[in-house]
PDB file of C-alpha atoms in Angstrom:
ATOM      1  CA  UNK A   1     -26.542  -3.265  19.054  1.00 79.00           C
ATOM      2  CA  UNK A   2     -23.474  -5.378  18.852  1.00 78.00           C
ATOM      3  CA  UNK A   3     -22.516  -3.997  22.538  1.00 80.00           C
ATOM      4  CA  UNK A   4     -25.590  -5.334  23.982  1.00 81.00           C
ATOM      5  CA  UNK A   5     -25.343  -8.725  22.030  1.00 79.00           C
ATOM      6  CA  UNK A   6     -21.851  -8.562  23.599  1.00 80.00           C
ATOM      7  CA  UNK A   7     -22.859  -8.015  26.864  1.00 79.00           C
ATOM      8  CA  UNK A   8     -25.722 -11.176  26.653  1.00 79.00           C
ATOM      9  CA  UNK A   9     -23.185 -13.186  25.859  1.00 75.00           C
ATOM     10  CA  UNK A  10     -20.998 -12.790  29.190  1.00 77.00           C
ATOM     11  CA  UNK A  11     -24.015 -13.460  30.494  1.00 82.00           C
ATOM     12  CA  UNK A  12     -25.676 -16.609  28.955  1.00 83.00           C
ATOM     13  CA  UNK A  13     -23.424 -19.370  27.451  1.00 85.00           C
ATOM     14  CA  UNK A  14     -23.034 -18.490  23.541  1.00 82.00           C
ATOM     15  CA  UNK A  15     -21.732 -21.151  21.276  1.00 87.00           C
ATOM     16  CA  UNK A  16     -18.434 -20.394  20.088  1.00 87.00           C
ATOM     17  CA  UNK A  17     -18.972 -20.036  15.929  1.00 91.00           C
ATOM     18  CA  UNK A  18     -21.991 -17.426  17.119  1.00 88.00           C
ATOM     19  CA  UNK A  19     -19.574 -15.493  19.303  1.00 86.00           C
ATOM     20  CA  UNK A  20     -16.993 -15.521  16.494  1.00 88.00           C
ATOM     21  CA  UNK A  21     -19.444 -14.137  14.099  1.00 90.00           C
ATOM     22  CA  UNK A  22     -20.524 -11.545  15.950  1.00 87.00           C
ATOM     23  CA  UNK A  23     -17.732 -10.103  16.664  1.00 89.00           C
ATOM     24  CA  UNK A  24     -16.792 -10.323  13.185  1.00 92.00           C
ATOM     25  CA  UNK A  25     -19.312  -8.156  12.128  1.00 92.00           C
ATOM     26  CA  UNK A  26     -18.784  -5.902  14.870  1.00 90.00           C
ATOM     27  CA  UNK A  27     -15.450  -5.733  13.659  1.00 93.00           C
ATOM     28  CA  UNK A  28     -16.260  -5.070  10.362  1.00 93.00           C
ATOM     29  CA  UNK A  29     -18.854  -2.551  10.938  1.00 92.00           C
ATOM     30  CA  UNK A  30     -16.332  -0.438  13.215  1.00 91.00           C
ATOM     31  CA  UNK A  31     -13.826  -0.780  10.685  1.00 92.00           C
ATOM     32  CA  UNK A  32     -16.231   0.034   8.372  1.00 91.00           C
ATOM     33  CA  UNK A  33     -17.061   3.449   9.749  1.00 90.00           C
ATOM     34  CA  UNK A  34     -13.083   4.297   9.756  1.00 88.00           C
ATOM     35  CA  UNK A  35     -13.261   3.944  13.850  1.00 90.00           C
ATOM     36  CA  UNK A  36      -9.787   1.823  14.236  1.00 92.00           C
ATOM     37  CA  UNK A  37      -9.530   2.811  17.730  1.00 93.00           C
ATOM     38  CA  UNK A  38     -12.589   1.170  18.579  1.00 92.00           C
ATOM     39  CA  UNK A  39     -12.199  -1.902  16.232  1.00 91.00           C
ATOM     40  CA  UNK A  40      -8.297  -2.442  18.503  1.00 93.00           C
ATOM     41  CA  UNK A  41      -9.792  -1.840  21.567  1.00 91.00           C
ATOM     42  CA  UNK A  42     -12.850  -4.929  20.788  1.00 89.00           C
ATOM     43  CA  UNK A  43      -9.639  -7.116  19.412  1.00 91.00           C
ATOM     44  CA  UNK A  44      -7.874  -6.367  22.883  1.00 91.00           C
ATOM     45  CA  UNK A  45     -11.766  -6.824  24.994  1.00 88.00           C
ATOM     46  CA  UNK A  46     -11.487 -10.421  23.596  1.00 86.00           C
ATOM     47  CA  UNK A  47      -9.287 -13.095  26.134  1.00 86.00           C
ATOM     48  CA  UNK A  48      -9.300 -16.090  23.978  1.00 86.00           C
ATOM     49  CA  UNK A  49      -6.566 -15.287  21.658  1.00 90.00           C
ATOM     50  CA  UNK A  50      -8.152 -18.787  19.005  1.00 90.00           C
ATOM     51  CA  UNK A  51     -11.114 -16.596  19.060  1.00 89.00           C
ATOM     52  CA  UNK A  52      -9.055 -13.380  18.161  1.00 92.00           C
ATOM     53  CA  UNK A  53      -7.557 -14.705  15.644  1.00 93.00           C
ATOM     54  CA  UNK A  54     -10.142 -16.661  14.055  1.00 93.00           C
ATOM     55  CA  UNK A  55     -11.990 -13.119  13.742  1.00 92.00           C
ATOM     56  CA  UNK A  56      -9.436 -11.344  12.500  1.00 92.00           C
ATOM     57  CA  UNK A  57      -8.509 -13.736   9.634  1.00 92.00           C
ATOM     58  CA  UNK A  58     -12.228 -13.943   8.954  1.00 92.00           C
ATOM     59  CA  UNK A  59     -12.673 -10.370   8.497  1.00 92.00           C
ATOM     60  CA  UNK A  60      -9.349 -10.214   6.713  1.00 91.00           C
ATOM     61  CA  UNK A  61     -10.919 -12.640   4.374  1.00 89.00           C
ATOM     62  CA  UNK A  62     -13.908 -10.877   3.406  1.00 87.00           C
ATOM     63  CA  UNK A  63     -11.939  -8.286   1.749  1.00 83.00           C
ATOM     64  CA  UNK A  64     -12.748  -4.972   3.653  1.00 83.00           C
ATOM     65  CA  UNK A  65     -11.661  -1.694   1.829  1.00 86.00           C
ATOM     66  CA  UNK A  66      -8.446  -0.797   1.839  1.00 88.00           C
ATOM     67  CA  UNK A  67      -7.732   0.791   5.324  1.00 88.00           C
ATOM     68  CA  UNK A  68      -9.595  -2.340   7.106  1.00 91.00           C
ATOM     69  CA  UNK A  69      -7.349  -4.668   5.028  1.00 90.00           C
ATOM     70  CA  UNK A  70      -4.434  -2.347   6.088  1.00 90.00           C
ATOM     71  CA  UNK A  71      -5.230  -2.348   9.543  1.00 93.00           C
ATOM     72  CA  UNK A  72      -6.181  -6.034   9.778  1.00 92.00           C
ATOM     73  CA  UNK A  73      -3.346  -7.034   8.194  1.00 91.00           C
ATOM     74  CA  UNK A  74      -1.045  -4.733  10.720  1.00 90.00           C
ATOM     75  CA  UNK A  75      -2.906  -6.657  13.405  1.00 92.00           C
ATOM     76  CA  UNK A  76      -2.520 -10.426  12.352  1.00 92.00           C
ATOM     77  CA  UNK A  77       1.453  -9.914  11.632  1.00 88.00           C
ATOM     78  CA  UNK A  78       1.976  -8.166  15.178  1.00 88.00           C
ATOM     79  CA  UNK A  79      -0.445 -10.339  17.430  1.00 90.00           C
ATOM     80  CA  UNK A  80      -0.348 -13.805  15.777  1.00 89.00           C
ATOM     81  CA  UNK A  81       2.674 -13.858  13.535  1.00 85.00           C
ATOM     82  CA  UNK A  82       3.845 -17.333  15.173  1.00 85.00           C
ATOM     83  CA  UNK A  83       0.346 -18.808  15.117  1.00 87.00           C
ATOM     84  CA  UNK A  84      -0.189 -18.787  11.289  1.00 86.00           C
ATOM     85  CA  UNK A  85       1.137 -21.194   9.015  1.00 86.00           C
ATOM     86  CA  UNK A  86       4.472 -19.423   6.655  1.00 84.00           C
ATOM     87  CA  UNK A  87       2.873 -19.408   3.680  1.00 86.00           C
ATOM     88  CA  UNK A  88      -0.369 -17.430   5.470  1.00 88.00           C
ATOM     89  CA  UNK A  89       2.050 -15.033   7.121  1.00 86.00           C
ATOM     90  CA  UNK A  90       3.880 -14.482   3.362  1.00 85.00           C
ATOM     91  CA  UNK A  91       0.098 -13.598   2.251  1.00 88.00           C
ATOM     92  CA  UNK A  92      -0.712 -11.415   5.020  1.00 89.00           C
ATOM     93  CA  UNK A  93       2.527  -9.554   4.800  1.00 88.00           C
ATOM     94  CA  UNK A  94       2.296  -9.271   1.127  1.00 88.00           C
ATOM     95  CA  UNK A  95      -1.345  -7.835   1.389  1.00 89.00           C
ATOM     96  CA  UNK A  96      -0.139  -5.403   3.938  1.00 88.00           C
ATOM     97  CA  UNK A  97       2.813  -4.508   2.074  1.00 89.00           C
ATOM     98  CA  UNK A  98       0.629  -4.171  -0.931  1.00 89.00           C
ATOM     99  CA  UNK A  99      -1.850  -2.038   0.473  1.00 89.00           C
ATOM    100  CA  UNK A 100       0.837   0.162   2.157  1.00 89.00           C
ATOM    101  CA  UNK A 101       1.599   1.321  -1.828  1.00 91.00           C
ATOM    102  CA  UNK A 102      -1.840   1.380  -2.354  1.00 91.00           C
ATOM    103  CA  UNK A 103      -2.503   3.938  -0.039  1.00 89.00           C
ATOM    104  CA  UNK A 104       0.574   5.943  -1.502  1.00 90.00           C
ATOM    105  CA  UNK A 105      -1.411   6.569  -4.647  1.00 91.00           C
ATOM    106  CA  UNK A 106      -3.889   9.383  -5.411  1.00 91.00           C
ATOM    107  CA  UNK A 107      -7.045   8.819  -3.716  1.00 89.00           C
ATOM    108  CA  UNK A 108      -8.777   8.621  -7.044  1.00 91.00           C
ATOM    109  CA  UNK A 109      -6.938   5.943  -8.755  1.00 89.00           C
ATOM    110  CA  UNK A 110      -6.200   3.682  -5.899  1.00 88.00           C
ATOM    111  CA  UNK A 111      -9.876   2.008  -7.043  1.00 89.00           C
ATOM    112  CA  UNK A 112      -7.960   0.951 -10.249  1.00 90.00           C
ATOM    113  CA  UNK A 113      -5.271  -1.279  -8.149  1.00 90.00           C
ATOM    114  CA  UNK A 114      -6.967  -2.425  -5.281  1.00 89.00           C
ATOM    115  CA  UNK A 115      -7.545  -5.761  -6.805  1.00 89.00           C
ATOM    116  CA  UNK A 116      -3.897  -6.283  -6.716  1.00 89.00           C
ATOM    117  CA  UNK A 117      -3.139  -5.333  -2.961  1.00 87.00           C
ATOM    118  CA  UNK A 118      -2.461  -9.055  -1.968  1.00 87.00           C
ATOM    119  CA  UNK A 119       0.391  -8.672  -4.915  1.00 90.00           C
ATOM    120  CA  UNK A 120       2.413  -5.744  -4.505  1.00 89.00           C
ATOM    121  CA  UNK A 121       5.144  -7.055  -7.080  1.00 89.00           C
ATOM    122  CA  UNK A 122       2.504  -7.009  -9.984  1.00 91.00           C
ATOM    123  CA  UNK A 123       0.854  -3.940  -8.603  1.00 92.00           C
ATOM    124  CA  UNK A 124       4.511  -2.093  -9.445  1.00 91.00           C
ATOM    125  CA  UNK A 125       4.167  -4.042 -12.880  1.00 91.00           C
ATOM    126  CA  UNK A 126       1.059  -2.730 -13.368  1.00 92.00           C
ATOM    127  CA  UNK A 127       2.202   0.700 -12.381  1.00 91.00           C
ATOM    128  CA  UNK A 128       5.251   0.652 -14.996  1.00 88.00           C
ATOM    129  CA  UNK A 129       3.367  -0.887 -17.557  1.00 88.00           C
ATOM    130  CA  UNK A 130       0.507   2.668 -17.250  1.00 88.00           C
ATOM    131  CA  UNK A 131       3.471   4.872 -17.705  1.00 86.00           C
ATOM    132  CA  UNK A 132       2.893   5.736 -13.667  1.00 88.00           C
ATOM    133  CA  UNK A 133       6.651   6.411 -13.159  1.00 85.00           C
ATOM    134  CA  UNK A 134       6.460   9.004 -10.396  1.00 90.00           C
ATOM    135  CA  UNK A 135       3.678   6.634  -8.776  1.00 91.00           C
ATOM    136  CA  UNK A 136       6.052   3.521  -9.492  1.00 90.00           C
ATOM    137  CA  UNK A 137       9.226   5.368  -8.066  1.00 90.00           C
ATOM    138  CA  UNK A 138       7.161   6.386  -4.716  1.00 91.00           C
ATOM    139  CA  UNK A 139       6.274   2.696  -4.792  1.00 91.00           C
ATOM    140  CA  UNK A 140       9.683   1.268  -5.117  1.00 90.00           C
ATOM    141  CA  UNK A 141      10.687   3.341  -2.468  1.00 90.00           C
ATOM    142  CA  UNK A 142       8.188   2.276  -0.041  1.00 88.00           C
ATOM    143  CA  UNK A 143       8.202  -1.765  -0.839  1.00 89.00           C
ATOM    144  CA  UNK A 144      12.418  -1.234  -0.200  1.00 86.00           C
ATOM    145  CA  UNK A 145      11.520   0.566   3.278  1.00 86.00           C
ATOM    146  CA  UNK A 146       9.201  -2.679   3.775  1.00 84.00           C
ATOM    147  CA  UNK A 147      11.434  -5.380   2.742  1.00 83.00           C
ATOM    148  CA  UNK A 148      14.260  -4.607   4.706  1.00 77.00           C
ATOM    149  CA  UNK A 149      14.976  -7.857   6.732  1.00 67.00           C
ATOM    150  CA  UNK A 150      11.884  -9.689   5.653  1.00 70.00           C
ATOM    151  CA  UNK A 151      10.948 -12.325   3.757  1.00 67.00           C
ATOM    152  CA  UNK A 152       7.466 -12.559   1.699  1.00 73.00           C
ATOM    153  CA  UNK A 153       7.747 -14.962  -1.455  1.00 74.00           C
ATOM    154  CA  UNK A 154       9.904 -11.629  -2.979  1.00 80.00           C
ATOM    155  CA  UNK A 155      13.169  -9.862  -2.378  1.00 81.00           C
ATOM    156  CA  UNK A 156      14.486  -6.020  -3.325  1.00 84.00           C
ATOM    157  CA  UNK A 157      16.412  -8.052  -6.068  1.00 86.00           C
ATOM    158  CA  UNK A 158      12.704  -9.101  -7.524  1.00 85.00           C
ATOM    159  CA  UNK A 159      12.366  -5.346  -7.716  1.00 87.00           C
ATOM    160  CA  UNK A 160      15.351  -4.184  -9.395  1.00 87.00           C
ATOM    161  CA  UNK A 161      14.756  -7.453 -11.796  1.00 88.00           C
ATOM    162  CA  UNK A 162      11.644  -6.083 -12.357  1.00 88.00           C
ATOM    163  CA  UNK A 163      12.688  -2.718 -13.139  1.00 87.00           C
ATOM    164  CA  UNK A 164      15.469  -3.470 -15.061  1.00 87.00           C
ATOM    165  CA  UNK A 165      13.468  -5.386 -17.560  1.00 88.00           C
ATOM    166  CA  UNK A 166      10.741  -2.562 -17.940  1.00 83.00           C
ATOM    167  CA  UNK A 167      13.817   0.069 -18.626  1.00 82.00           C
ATOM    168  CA  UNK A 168      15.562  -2.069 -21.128  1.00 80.00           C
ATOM    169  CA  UNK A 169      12.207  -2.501 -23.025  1.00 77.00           C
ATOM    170  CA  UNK A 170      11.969   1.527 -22.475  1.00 73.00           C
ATOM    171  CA  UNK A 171      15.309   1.762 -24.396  1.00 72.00           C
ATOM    172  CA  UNK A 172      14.410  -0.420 -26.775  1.00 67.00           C
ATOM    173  CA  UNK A 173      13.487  -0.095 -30.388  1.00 63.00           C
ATOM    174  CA  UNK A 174      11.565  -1.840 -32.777  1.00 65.00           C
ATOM    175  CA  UNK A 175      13.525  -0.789 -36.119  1.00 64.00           C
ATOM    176  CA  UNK A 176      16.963   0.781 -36.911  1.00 59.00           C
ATOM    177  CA  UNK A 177      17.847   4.453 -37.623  1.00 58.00           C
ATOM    178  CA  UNK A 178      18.785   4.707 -41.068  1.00 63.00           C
ATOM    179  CA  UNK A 179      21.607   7.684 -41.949  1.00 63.00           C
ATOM    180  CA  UNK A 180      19.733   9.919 -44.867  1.00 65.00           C
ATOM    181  CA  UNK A 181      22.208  10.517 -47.066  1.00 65.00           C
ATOM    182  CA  UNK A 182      21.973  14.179 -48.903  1.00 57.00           C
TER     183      UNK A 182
END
């Protein structure tokens, strides 16, 4: 009944940490039951933008599945991208970024990665190191789309490092070819 607790406290005076977690877990539990609509529309119901943003780093922080991370992530960087700190905005970018790819990857496997949403850079490592080339190749694609104009703690160059290292060891071989002689 997280309406009714809502509407109780624009009512009666409710401390502030008690309002903050409540609408956390409001938050959550809409986001929760895939109803993004509803989650933006409590974000926008909510006037004090400390409050706002306090709940939706919170949430952000409890590690939601991956479309609340997405979405929550979406939010912070378009509503409060000059209230957080630069090294929180390269984290939140990097998670969103990161779960972006994740969300370009089969349904099925995208369990496998999700621990490494917040670090999209070794999530394409991890990719090229399982022999995921056509997953890799979607994901290169997408992190360039991202990355245009922005700055997250990595560049395109990181990328193309990064691939260039994985094709050269691709190429490479561990012993030389010997001519048979007849």
């Amino acid at each position: 009944e997280y309406e009714l607790c809502e509407q109780w406290g624009q009512l009666y005076p409710v401390p502030r940490e008690d309002l903050i977690n409540l609408h956390r877990e409001h938050l959550l539990h809409l986001l929760e039951m895939g109803d993004m609509e509803k989650a933006f529309q409590l974000l926008q119901r909510i006037e004090d933008p400390g409050i706002c943003l306090a709940i939706s780093e919170q949430s952000l922080d409890q590690h939601p599945n991956l479309a609340a991370s997405h979405f929550l992530a979406d939010y912070l960087t378009a509503h409060f991208y000059t209230s957080l700190t630069t090294a929180r905005c390269n984290e939140i970018q990097a998670l969103y970024m990161g779960s972006k790819v994740l969300l370009t990857l089969p349904e099925q496997s995208r369990v496998n990665y999700f621990h490494l949403s917040s670090r999209p850079l070794l999530m394409l490592e991890q990719l090229l190191m399982n022999m995921k080339v056509d997953w890799a190749a979607v994901a290169v694609q997408t992190l360039h789309q991202l990355l245009a104009g922005q700055e997250i703690g990595f560049t395109v160059e990181d990328i193309d490092n990064l691939l260039s290292k994985y094709a050269g060891k691709a190429l490479s071989f561990p012993f030389a070819l010997k001519e048979r002689r007849s």
